[in-house]
Short mmCIF file of C-alpha atoms and ligand atoms in Angstrom, two decimals:
data_model
loop_
_atom_site.label_atom_id
_atom_site.label_comp_id
_atom_site.label_asym_id
_atom_site.label_seq_id
_atom_site.Cartn_x
_atom_site.Cartn_y
_atom_site.Cartn_z
CA UNK A 118 166.15 140.69 272.71
CA UNK A 119 168.98 138.44 273.86
CA UNK A 120 171.00 137.18 270.93
CA UNK A 121 169.66 139.54 268.31
CA UNK A 122 170.76 142.97 269.46
CA UNK A 123 173.87 144.34 267.81
CA UNK A 124 175.48 147.39 269.31
CA UNK A 125 177.82 149.56 267.29
CA UNK A 126 180.87 151.70 267.69
CA UNK A 127 179.63 154.36 265.33
CA UNK A 128 181.72 156.71 263.25
CA UNK A 129 180.12 159.56 265.17
CA UNK A 130 181.34 158.10 268.49
CA UNK A 131 184.79 157.18 267.20
CA UNK A 132 185.37 160.68 265.87
CA UNK A 133 185.26 161.76 269.51
CA UNK A 134 188.53 159.96 270.15
CA UNK A 135 190.87 162.73 271.25
CA UNK A 136 193.19 164.29 268.68
CA UNK A 137 196.89 164.47 269.64
CA UNK A 138 196.55 167.91 271.18
CA UNK A 139 193.66 166.69 273.33
CA UNK A 140 195.38 163.61 274.79
CA UNK A 141 195.90 164.02 278.51
CA UNK A 142 197.40 162.22 281.50
CA UNK A 143 194.02 160.55 281.99
CA UNK A 144 194.89 158.14 279.15
CA UNK A 145 198.55 158.67 278.20
CA UNK A 146 200.93 155.94 279.38
CA UNK A 147 204.40 156.74 280.73
CA UNK A 148 207.26 156.62 278.24
CA UNK A 149 209.12 153.31 278.21
CA UNK A 150 212.81 154.24 278.25
CA UNK A 151 214.26 150.86 279.24
CA UNK A 152 212.94 147.36 279.64
CA UNK A 153 214.14 144.02 280.99
CA UNK A 154 216.69 142.23 278.83
CA UNK A 155 218.12 138.71 278.71
CA UNK A 156 217.54 136.73 281.89
CA UNK A 157 215.53 139.63 283.36
CA UNK A 158 212.79 139.24 280.77
CA UNK A 159 209.47 137.62 281.68
CA UNK A 160 210.79 134.42 280.08
CA UNK A 161 214.57 134.30 279.58
CA UNK A 162 215.47 133.32 275.97
CA UNK A 163 211.90 133.87 274.81
CA UNK A 164 209.92 136.67 273.31
CA UNK A 165 206.65 137.03 275.17
CA UNK A 166 203.67 139.08 274.01
CA UNK A 167 199.93 138.38 274.61
CA UNK A 168 199.58 137.15 278.20
CA UNK A 169 196.66 136.20 280.44
CA UNK A 170 196.32 134.95 284.01
CA UNK A 171 194.58 131.76 285.05
CA UNK A 172 191.17 132.90 286.29
CA UNK A 173 188.09 131.53 287.95
CA UNK A 174 184.90 131.26 285.91
CA UNK A 175 183.73 134.35 287.79
CA UNK A 176 186.44 136.50 286.22
CA UNK A 177 188.66 136.64 289.32
CA UNK A 178 192.35 135.82 289.36
CA UNK A 179 192.71 132.17 290.38
CA UNK A 180 195.19 130.64 292.79
CA UNK A 181 196.50 127.10 292.78
CA UNK A 182 197.15 126.04 296.39
CA UNK A 183 200.23 124.15 297.54
CA UNK A 184 199.78 121.48 300.24
CA UNK A 185 200.78 124.06 302.87
CA UNK A 186 198.17 126.49 301.54
CA UNK A 187 200.59 128.83 299.72
CA UNK A 188 198.75 130.44 296.78
CA UNK A 189 200.34 130.31 293.32
CA UNK A 190 199.33 132.53 290.41
CA UNK A 191 199.72 131.41 286.81
CA UNK A 192 200.28 133.40 283.60
CA UNK A 193 199.99 131.98 280.09
CA UNK A 194 202.01 133.64 277.34
CA UNK A 195 202.31 133.64 273.59
CA UNK A 196 206.01 132.94 273.21
CA UNK A 197 208.74 132.08 270.78
CA UNK A 198 212.50 131.65 270.99
CA UNK A 199 214.12 135.11 271.00
CA UNK A 200 216.39 134.20 268.10
CA UNK A 201 213.28 134.60 265.92
CA UNK A 202 212.80 137.97 264.23
CA UNK A 203 210.10 139.83 266.17
CA UNK A 204 207.93 140.25 263.07
CA UNK A 205 207.95 136.50 262.42
CA UNK A 206 206.76 135.56 265.89
CA UNK A 207 203.07 135.25 264.96
CA UNK A 208 203.96 132.45 262.54
CA UNK A 209 205.59 130.37 265.28
CA UNK A 210 203.67 131.30 268.42
CA UNK A 211 203.49 128.64 271.13
CA UNK A 212 201.93 128.77 274.59
CA UNK A 213 204.22 128.75 277.61
CA UNK A 214 203.36 129.52 281.22
CA UNK A 215 204.91 130.96 284.32
CA UNK A 216 203.94 130.95 287.99
CA UNK A 217 204.44 133.14 291.02
CA UNK A 218 203.60 133.25 294.71
CA UNK A 219 203.44 137.06 294.88
CA UNK A 220 201.85 137.86 291.51
CA UNK A 221 204.88 139.83 290.34
CA UNK A 222 208.04 137.67 290.20
CA UNK A 223 207.48 134.97 287.63
CA UNK A 224 209.19 131.58 287.27
CA UNK A 225 209.15 129.90 283.86
CA UNK A 226 206.97 126.79 283.79
CA UNK A 227 207.87 125.64 280.26
CA UNK A 228 205.49 124.66 277.49
CA UNK A 229 201.83 124.73 278.45
CA UNK A 230 201.18 121.86 276.05
CA UNK A 231 204.26 119.65 276.29
CA UNK A 232 203.13 117.66 273.29
CA UNK A 233 203.53 120.79 271.15
CA UNK A 234 201.13 122.56 268.85
CA UNK A 235 198.33 120.07 268.30
CA UNK A 236 195.71 122.17 266.54
CA UNK A 237 196.65 124.56 263.75
CA UNK A 238 200.24 125.35 262.90
CA UNK A 239 200.58 127.89 265.71
CA UNK A 240 198.54 129.06 268.70
CA UNK A 241 197.35 132.56 269.40
CA UNK A 242 195.70 134.31 272.31
CA UNK A 243 193.05 133.02 274.62
CA UNK A 244 192.08 132.65 278.25
CA UNK A 245 192.25 130.00 280.94
CA UNK A 246 189.92 128.91 283.73
CA UNK A 247 190.60 127.04 286.95
CA UNK A 248 187.47 125.24 288.11
CA UNK A 249 186.54 124.47 291.70
CA UNK A 250 187.75 120.84 291.41
CA UNK A 251 191.21 121.97 290.27
CA UNK A 252 190.65 121.12 286.61
CA UNK A 253 191.78 123.59 283.96
CA UNK A 254 190.29 124.75 280.68
CA UNK A 255 192.46 126.63 278.18
CA UNK A 256 190.66 128.47 275.38
CA UNK A 257 192.99 129.46 272.57
CA UNK A 258 193.21 130.25 268.88
CA UNK A 259 194.31 127.46 266.54
CA UNK A 260 195.73 129.30 263.53
CA UNK A 261 196.80 127.90 260.18
CA UNK A 262 195.97 124.67 258.52
CA UNK A 263 197.06 121.17 257.73
CA UNK A 264 200.67 120.24 258.12
CA UNK A 265 202.18 123.53 257.08
CA UNK A 266 204.78 125.18 259.23
CA UNK A 267 206.03 123.84 262.52
CA UNK A 268 203.16 121.49 263.41
CA UNK A 269 203.97 119.03 266.16
CA UNK A 270 201.87 116.42 267.89
CA UNK A 271 199.26 114.38 266.01
CA UNK A 272 200.01 115.16 262.43
CA UNK A 273 197.95 112.81 260.34
CA UNK A 274 195.07 114.70 258.84
CA UNK A 275 192.74 111.90 259.90
CA UNK A 276 193.76 112.24 263.52
CA UNK A 277 193.40 115.99 263.36
CA UNK A 278 190.01 115.69 261.74
CA UNK A 279 188.85 113.62 264.69
CA UNK A 280 189.47 116.53 267.05
CA UNK A 281 187.72 118.88 264.65
CA UNK A 282 190.80 120.78 263.54
CA UNK A 283 190.57 120.14 259.82
CA UNK A 284 187.48 119.91 257.70
CA UNK A 285 186.87 119.02 254.13
CA UNK A 286 187.18 116.06 251.83
CA UNK A 287 190.01 113.59 252.32
CA UNK A 288 191.79 111.61 249.63
CA UNK A 289 191.97 107.80 249.89
CA UNK A 290 195.27 108.03 251.74
CA UNK A 291 193.87 110.41 254.35
CA UNK A 292 195.27 113.65 252.97
CA UNK A 293 193.16 116.77 252.60
CA UNK A 294 191.97 117.40 249.07
CA UNK A 295 193.86 120.57 248.17
CA UNK A 296 191.56 123.58 248.19
CA UNK A 297 192.15 126.83 246.43
CA UNK A 298 193.66 129.28 248.89
CA UNK A 299 191.80 132.30 250.21
CA UNK A 300 194.06 134.46 248.06
CA UNK A 301 194.95 136.28 251.23
CA UNK A 302 198.46 137.67 251.39
CA UNK A 303 199.76 135.88 254.48
CA UNK A 304 203.08 136.38 256.07
CA UNK A 305 205.35 133.56 254.99
CA UNK A 306 202.61 132.13 252.77
CA UNK A 307 201.14 130.07 255.61
CA UNK A 308 197.44 129.82 256.38
CA UNK A 309 195.61 132.55 258.25
CA UNK A 310 192.47 130.59 259.09
CA UNK A 311 191.62 130.72 262.80
CA UNK A 312 189.49 128.42 264.95
CA UNK A 313 188.63 128.66 268.63
CA UNK A 314 189.92 125.65 270.49
CA UNK A 315 189.59 124.27 274.00
CA UNK A 316 192.08 122.10 275.84
CA UNK A 317 191.11 120.39 279.09
CA UNK A 318 191.60 117.11 280.90
CA UNK A 319 194.30 118.23 283.35
CA UNK A 320 194.49 119.50 286.91
CA UNK A 321 196.69 122.31 288.17
CA UNK A 322 198.84 121.30 291.13
CA UNK A 323 201.84 122.57 293.04
CA UNK A 324 204.59 119.95 293.09
CA UNK A 325 207.93 120.80 294.74
CA UNK A 326 207.26 124.51 294.52
CA UNK A 327 206.28 124.40 290.83
CA UNK A 328 202.87 124.66 289.23
CA UNK A 329 202.31 121.67 286.96
CA UNK A 330 199.39 120.45 284.89
CA UNK A 331 198.91 116.78 285.61
CA UNK A 332 197.04 114.56 283.18
CA UNK A 333 196.81 114.64 279.41
CA UNK A 334 195.49 117.65 277.55
CA UNK A 335 192.52 116.95 275.30
CA UNK A 336 192.19 119.43 272.45
CA UNK A 337 189.20 120.16 270.26
CA UNK A 338 187.86 122.95 268.10
CA UNK A 339 184.72 124.46 269.68
CA UNK A 340 183.93 127.37 267.35
CA UNK A 341 184.52 128.24 263.72
CA UNK A 342 183.44 131.25 261.70
CA UNK A 343 180.07 130.46 260.10
CA UNK A 344 180.16 132.99 257.25
CA UNK A 345 176.88 134.57 258.33
CA UNK A 346 177.40 136.08 261.74
CA UNK A 347 181.18 135.95 261.45
CA UNK A 348 183.39 136.21 258.41
CA UNK A 349 185.33 133.18 257.20
CA UNK A 350 188.87 133.62 255.95
CA UNK A 351 187.63 132.92 252.41
CA UNK A 352 185.13 135.79 252.68
CA UNK A 353 187.91 138.16 253.66
CA UNK A 354 188.70 138.93 250.05
CA UNK A 355 189.72 142.58 250.43
CA UNK A 356 191.09 145.07 252.91
CA UNK A 357 193.09 144.54 256.08
CA UNK A 358 193.80 141.29 257.96
CA UNK A 359 191.02 139.04 259.15
CA UNK A 360 190.25 137.64 262.61
CA UNK A 361 188.39 134.84 264.37
CA UNK A 362 190.44 134.54 267.53
CA UNK A 363 191.31 135.52 271.11
CA UNK A 364 188.59 133.59 273.02
CA UNK A 365 187.88 134.96 276.49
CA UNK A 366 185.72 132.64 278.58
CA UNK A 367 183.59 133.59 281.59
CA UNK A 368 180.37 132.88 283.44
CA UNK A 369 177.86 135.72 283.28
CA UNK A 370 176.62 136.33 286.84
CA UNK A 371 173.31 137.68 285.49
CA UNK A 372 172.16 134.36 283.94
CA UNK A 373 174.72 131.80 285.17
CA UNK A 374 175.59 130.80 281.59
CA UNK A 375 179.11 130.37 280.23
CA UNK A 376 180.14 132.59 277.32
CA UNK A 377 183.17 133.24 275.16
CA UNK A 378 184.01 136.67 273.75
CA UNK A 379 186.30 136.79 270.75
CA UNK A 380 187.78 138.96 268.01
CA UNK A 381 185.88 138.60 264.75
CA UNK A 382 184.71 140.33 261.62
CA UNK A 383 181.14 140.71 260.41
CA UNK A 384 179.99 137.84 258.20
CA UNK A 385 179.69 138.03 254.42
CA UNK A 386 181.99 138.74 251.52
CA UNK A 387 184.04 141.72 252.56
CA UNK A 388 184.33 143.31 249.13
CA UNK A 389 180.53 143.51 248.98
CA UNK A 390 179.96 145.16 252.30
CA UNK A 391 178.60 148.67 252.54
CA UNK A 392 178.29 151.16 255.36
CA UNK A 393 174.84 151.22 256.92
CA UNK A 394 173.31 154.45 258.22
CA UNK A 395 173.34 153.10 261.80
CA UNK A 396 177.10 152.40 261.53
CA UNK A 397 177.66 156.07 261.04
CA UNK A 398 175.64 157.86 263.71
CA UNK A 399 172.40 159.69 264.30
CA UNK A 400 170.36 161.47 261.63
CA UNK A 401 171.76 164.93 262.37
CA UNK A 402 175.34 163.66 262.20
CA UNK A 403 174.68 161.72 259.00
CA UNK A 404 173.16 164.79 257.37
CA UNK A 405 176.37 166.73 257.94
CA UNK A 406 178.73 163.88 257.02
CA UNK A 407 181.23 164.36 254.21
CA UNK A 408 181.58 161.77 251.45
CA UNK A 409 182.52 158.26 252.57
CA UNK A 410 185.42 156.51 250.88
CA UNK A 411 185.58 153.00 249.43
CA UNK A 412 187.99 151.68 252.06
CA UNK A 413 185.63 152.28 254.96
CA UNK A 414 183.35 149.24 254.45
CA UNK A 415 186.45 147.02 254.38
CA UNK A 416 186.71 147.70 258.11
CA UNK A 417 184.15 145.52 259.85
CA UNK A 418 185.59 144.49 263.21
CA UNK A 419 183.29 142.73 265.66
CA UNK A 420 183.47 141.51 269.21
CA UNK A 421 182.03 138.05 268.86
CA UNK A 422 179.99 136.17 271.42
CA UNK A 423 179.21 132.49 271.87
CA UNK A 424 177.27 130.69 274.59
CA UNK A 425 177.63 127.18 276.00
CA UNK A 426 174.23 125.58 275.36
CA UNK A 427 175.03 122.21 276.98
CA UNK A 428 178.27 121.01 278.58
CA UNK A 429 180.88 121.23 275.81
CA UNK A 430 178.45 122.53 273.14
CA UNK A 431 178.96 126.11 271.98
CA UNK A 432 176.79 128.27 269.77
CA UNK A 433 177.66 131.51 267.99
CA UNK A 434 175.51 134.52 268.88
CA UNK A 435 175.27 137.94 267.31
CA UNK A 436 178.28 140.14 267.98
CA UNK A 437 178.36 142.11 271.21
CA UNK A 438 179.75 145.15 269.46
CA UNK A 439 180.54 145.89 265.82
CA UNK A 440 182.70 148.59 264.27
CA UNK A 441 181.84 148.51 260.59
CA UNK A 442 183.24 151.51 258.74
CA UNK A 443 185.20 152.37 261.89
CA UNK A 444 187.76 149.67 262.81
CA UNK A 445 188.87 146.27 261.49
CA UNK A 446 190.40 144.66 264.58
CA UNK A 447 188.96 144.69 268.10
CA UNK A 448 191.59 142.44 269.68
CA UNK A 449 191.58 140.44 272.90
CA UNK A 450 188.12 141.57 274.13
CA UNK A 451 187.46 141.05 277.83
CA UNK A 452 185.18 142.22 280.62
CA UNK A 453 185.38 143.70 284.07
CA UNK A 454 182.22 143.88 286.18
CA UNK A 455 182.04 146.82 288.54
CA UNK A 456 179.24 148.67 290.37
CA UNK A 457 176.63 146.61 288.55
CA UNK A 458 178.03 147.73 285.19
CA UNK A 459 179.70 145.67 282.45
CA UNK A 460 182.98 147.15 281.20
CA UNK A 461 184.12 145.83 277.84
CA UNK A 462 187.77 146.36 276.89
CA UNK A 463 189.86 145.53 273.81
CA UNK A 464 193.09 146.57 272.07
CA UNK A 465 193.42 148.04 268.61
CA UNK A 466 196.11 149.45 266.37
CA UNK A 467 196.54 152.86 264.73
CA UNK A 468 196.41 151.29 261.27
CA UNK A 469 193.19 149.37 261.92
CA UNK A 470 190.97 152.45 261.98
CA UNK A 471 189.13 153.32 258.77
CA UNK A 472 190.78 156.15 256.88
CA UNK A 473 188.02 158.72 257.24
CA UNK A 474 189.00 162.33 257.91
CA UNK A 475 191.48 162.26 260.79
CA UNK A 476 190.01 159.14 262.41
CA UNK A 477 193.16 157.08 261.84
CA UNK A 478 195.27 159.86 263.39
CA UNK A 479 193.02 159.81 266.44
CA UNK A 480 193.44 156.06 266.89
CA UNK A 481 196.33 154.70 268.96
CA UNK A 482 198.11 151.44 269.79
CA UNK A 483 195.76 151.57 272.68
CA UNK A 484 193.24 150.13 275.05
CA UNK A 485 189.63 150.95 274.26
CA UNK A 486 186.56 150.46 276.41
CA UNK A 487 182.79 150.63 276.58
CA UNK A 488 180.31 150.43 279.44
CA UNK A 489 176.86 148.86 279.46
CA UNK A 490 174.34 147.92 282.14
CA UNK A 491 174.28 144.24 281.12
CA UNK A 492 176.15 141.86 278.82
CA UNK A 493 173.71 142.68 276.02
CA UNK A 494 173.30 146.24 277.17
CA UNK A 495 173.56 149.36 275.10
CA UNK A 496 177.30 150.04 275.21
CA UNK A 497 178.56 153.60 275.47
CA UNK A 498 182.20 154.43 274.72
CA UNK A 499 184.23 155.24 277.85
CA UNK A 500 185.75 158.72 277.98
CA UNK A 501 183.40 159.73 275.12
CA UNK A 502 185.24 158.23 272.12
CA UNK A 503 186.31 154.94 273.76
CA UNK A 504 190.02 155.59 274.38
CA UNK A 505 191.18 154.27 277.78
CA UNK A 506 194.99 154.16 277.33
CA UNK A 507 197.24 155.51 274.60
CA UNK A 508 200.98 155.24 274.10
CA UNK A 509 203.01 158.48 274.35
CA UNK A 510 202.86 160.54 271.16
CA UNK A 511 206.65 160.39 270.78
CA UNK A 512 206.71 156.59 270.97
CA UNK A 513 203.50 155.28 269.55
CA UNK A 514 204.46 151.62 269.15
CA UNK A 515 205.96 151.08 272.61
CA UNK A 516 203.35 148.65 273.95
CA UNK A 517 200.29 146.61 273.08
CA UNK A 518 197.86 143.85 274.09
CA UNK A 519 196.30 145.21 277.25
CA UNK A 520 194.45 143.05 279.77
CA UNK A 521 192.40 144.84 282.42
CA UNK A 522 192.11 142.69 285.54
CA UNK A 523 189.50 143.05 288.30
CA UNK A 524 190.40 146.14 290.32
CA UNK A 525 191.89 147.91 287.29
CA UNK A 526 195.44 146.53 287.12
CA UNK A 527 196.25 146.38 283.40
CA UNK A 528 199.01 144.24 281.94
CA UNK A 529 200.72 144.91 278.60
CA UNK A 530 203.80 143.82 276.69
CA UNK A 531 206.71 145.96 275.54
CA UNK A 532 206.43 146.13 271.77
CA UNK A 533 208.89 148.36 269.85
CA UNK A 534 209.88 151.34 272.01
CA UNK A 535 213.26 151.33 270.27
CA UNK A 536 211.93 152.98 267.09
CA UNK A 537 210.94 156.18 268.93
CA UNK A 538 208.42 158.12 266.89
CA UNK A 539 209.06 156.34 263.57
CA UNK A 540 206.32 154.36 261.89
CA UNK A 541 206.11 150.61 262.64
CA UNK A 542 206.98 149.82 259.01
CA UNK A 543 210.57 150.87 259.68
CA UNK A 544 211.22 147.72 261.75
CA UNK A 545 211.37 145.28 258.85
CA UNK A 546 213.89 147.50 257.03
CA UNK A 547 216.42 147.20 259.89
CA UNK A 548 219.20 144.57 259.98
CA UNK A 549 218.11 141.47 262.00
CA UNK A 550 220.16 142.37 265.09
CA UNK A 551 218.60 145.81 265.22
CA UNK A 552 215.13 144.37 264.77
CA UNK A 553 215.72 142.36 267.92
CA UNK A 554 217.24 145.32 269.75
CA UNK A 555 214.28 147.66 269.22
CA UNK A 556 211.74 145.04 270.34
CA UNK A 557 210.78 144.39 273.98
CA UNK A 558 209.12 140.96 273.85
CA UNK A 559 208.58 141.00 277.60
CA UNK A 560 205.86 142.19 279.97
CA UNK A 561 205.90 145.91 280.64
CA UNK A 562 205.10 147.67 283.87
CA UNK A 563 201.53 147.04 284.87
CA UNK A 564 199.33 150.12 284.90
CA UNK A 565 196.51 150.82 287.30
CA UNK A 566 193.40 152.51 286.00
CA UNK A 567 190.46 153.80 288.00
CA UNK A 568 187.13 152.93 286.48
CA UNK A 569 184.12 154.96 287.49
CA UNK A 570 180.82 155.39 285.67
CA UNK A 571 181.55 156.33 282.07
CA UNK A 572 185.16 157.29 282.57
CA UNK A 573 188.57 155.90 283.44
CA UNK A 574 191.83 157.47 284.57
CA UNK A 575 195.38 156.17 284.62
CA UNK A 576 196.52 156.45 288.24
CA UNK A 577 199.83 154.63 288.67
CA UNK A 578 202.49 152.32 287.34
CA UNK A 579 203.47 149.10 289.15
CA UNK A 580 206.10 146.42 288.61
CA UNK A 581 206.76 144.49 285.41
CA UNK A 582 204.06 141.87 284.95
CA UNK A 583 202.44 142.55 288.33
CA UNK A 584 198.90 141.19 288.61
CA UNK A 585 198.29 141.46 292.37
CA UNK A 586 198.25 144.92 294.06
C1 LIG B 634 197.41 140.82 269.65
C2 LIG B 634 197.33 139.68 268.66
C3 LIG B 634 196.17 138.78 268.98
C4 LIG B 634 196.60 137.47 268.42
C5 LIG B 634 198.10 137.50 268.59
C6 LIG B 634 198.88 136.85 267.49
O1 LIG B 634 198.71 141.18 270.01
O2 LIG B 634 197.22 140.18 267.35
O3 LIG B 634 194.95 139.23 268.49
O4 LIG B 634 196.00 136.41 269.10
O5 LIG B 634 198.47 138.85 268.71
O6 LIG B 634 200.22 136.83 267.76
#
């Protein structure tokens, strides 16, 4: 029944991901040999990675109309000044936007939130909706806590508590009572807690050939991990990095309700989780399964789901898909509806697969997908194991963070093509200038995939950052 069903990416299914020798042109992306530099980048002087277009609630690409009727498209980017070392960008990520009249040549619009980072100490991926009256809703991840790091905007804890960003007891002078940390090894020692936030209160307009957001953004936290359905950062006491992020908002045509998909982990203390028979596969497969290892249950990725129960009120539901004992991080989940089917896509990394047999070798810095006959349907992995796009085997870390748009155009960013076939860990050993030189930090060439029934095929490559055919 709605809200209770939990579908799984089982070990049995995931082991059908193709091995290197089985990867074909159906999923293998073209080699990135060069990429835009300097002023040619998506945003000059900025690194850009996760990116999403302004959409309608019905999952279509939105246009903001100028007075003369000219349509403008909008992209929102995670961004940071390109003097920052690529590996440090997550600690400083800020939202910027760009706009375009043809959906392929992008003009920088500046900060999305001119008042700076209001919730968290940095902002991670999300989605954005343009409503029929021109008003805009931006769903994003507020990461980090309190006044650590580069927080700008309202900075008193009291003020931030009013918008739901910080919880917990306050001292008499309005400071948070220090809590013991999660013990999690964070980059730079800053907080890794993530909340799902919503900013609204503005309208998108075209003024003198520029898209602007007029009005004052109002920010609030709409969803936090509850510890039962979704893991809290404190429960993530073992294994790889934790997530409660990447909200993707839409209206489900089947019931007219508004939902948010997100990246999460299954609730409960991670070190106490075990693999369940149904995480593994059917009885015949389980009977022939070799011994499981202790690291497998530390992988418990989930695609989270929440529903709007009344205007502005959101409720967590059971995950749409879980990957316990298979994969830790199902990032940037999103949907495409086609031929009456629901296609569910997400990105994941090589190193986020559980180390069972050659499963981790089968995983890629890729785009993965499932198909079901309804939002809560029984999801089947596309192309058997779930792999939709993989990077070339000689350059595994060349791109990431895929976004499949209606019609199959798929955006991505150029990650680290410059390390060739070396492991990602090599990057941090390079001198700073080389770290910047091997990184793209700009949108790559959009790919077009054909989606049909239970399979997909890569058909062509378009321009950098192109979102309109
Ligand atoms: C994917 C991702 C997202 C997250 C962001 C942080 O590239 O890991 O899940 O929101 O990057 O920078």
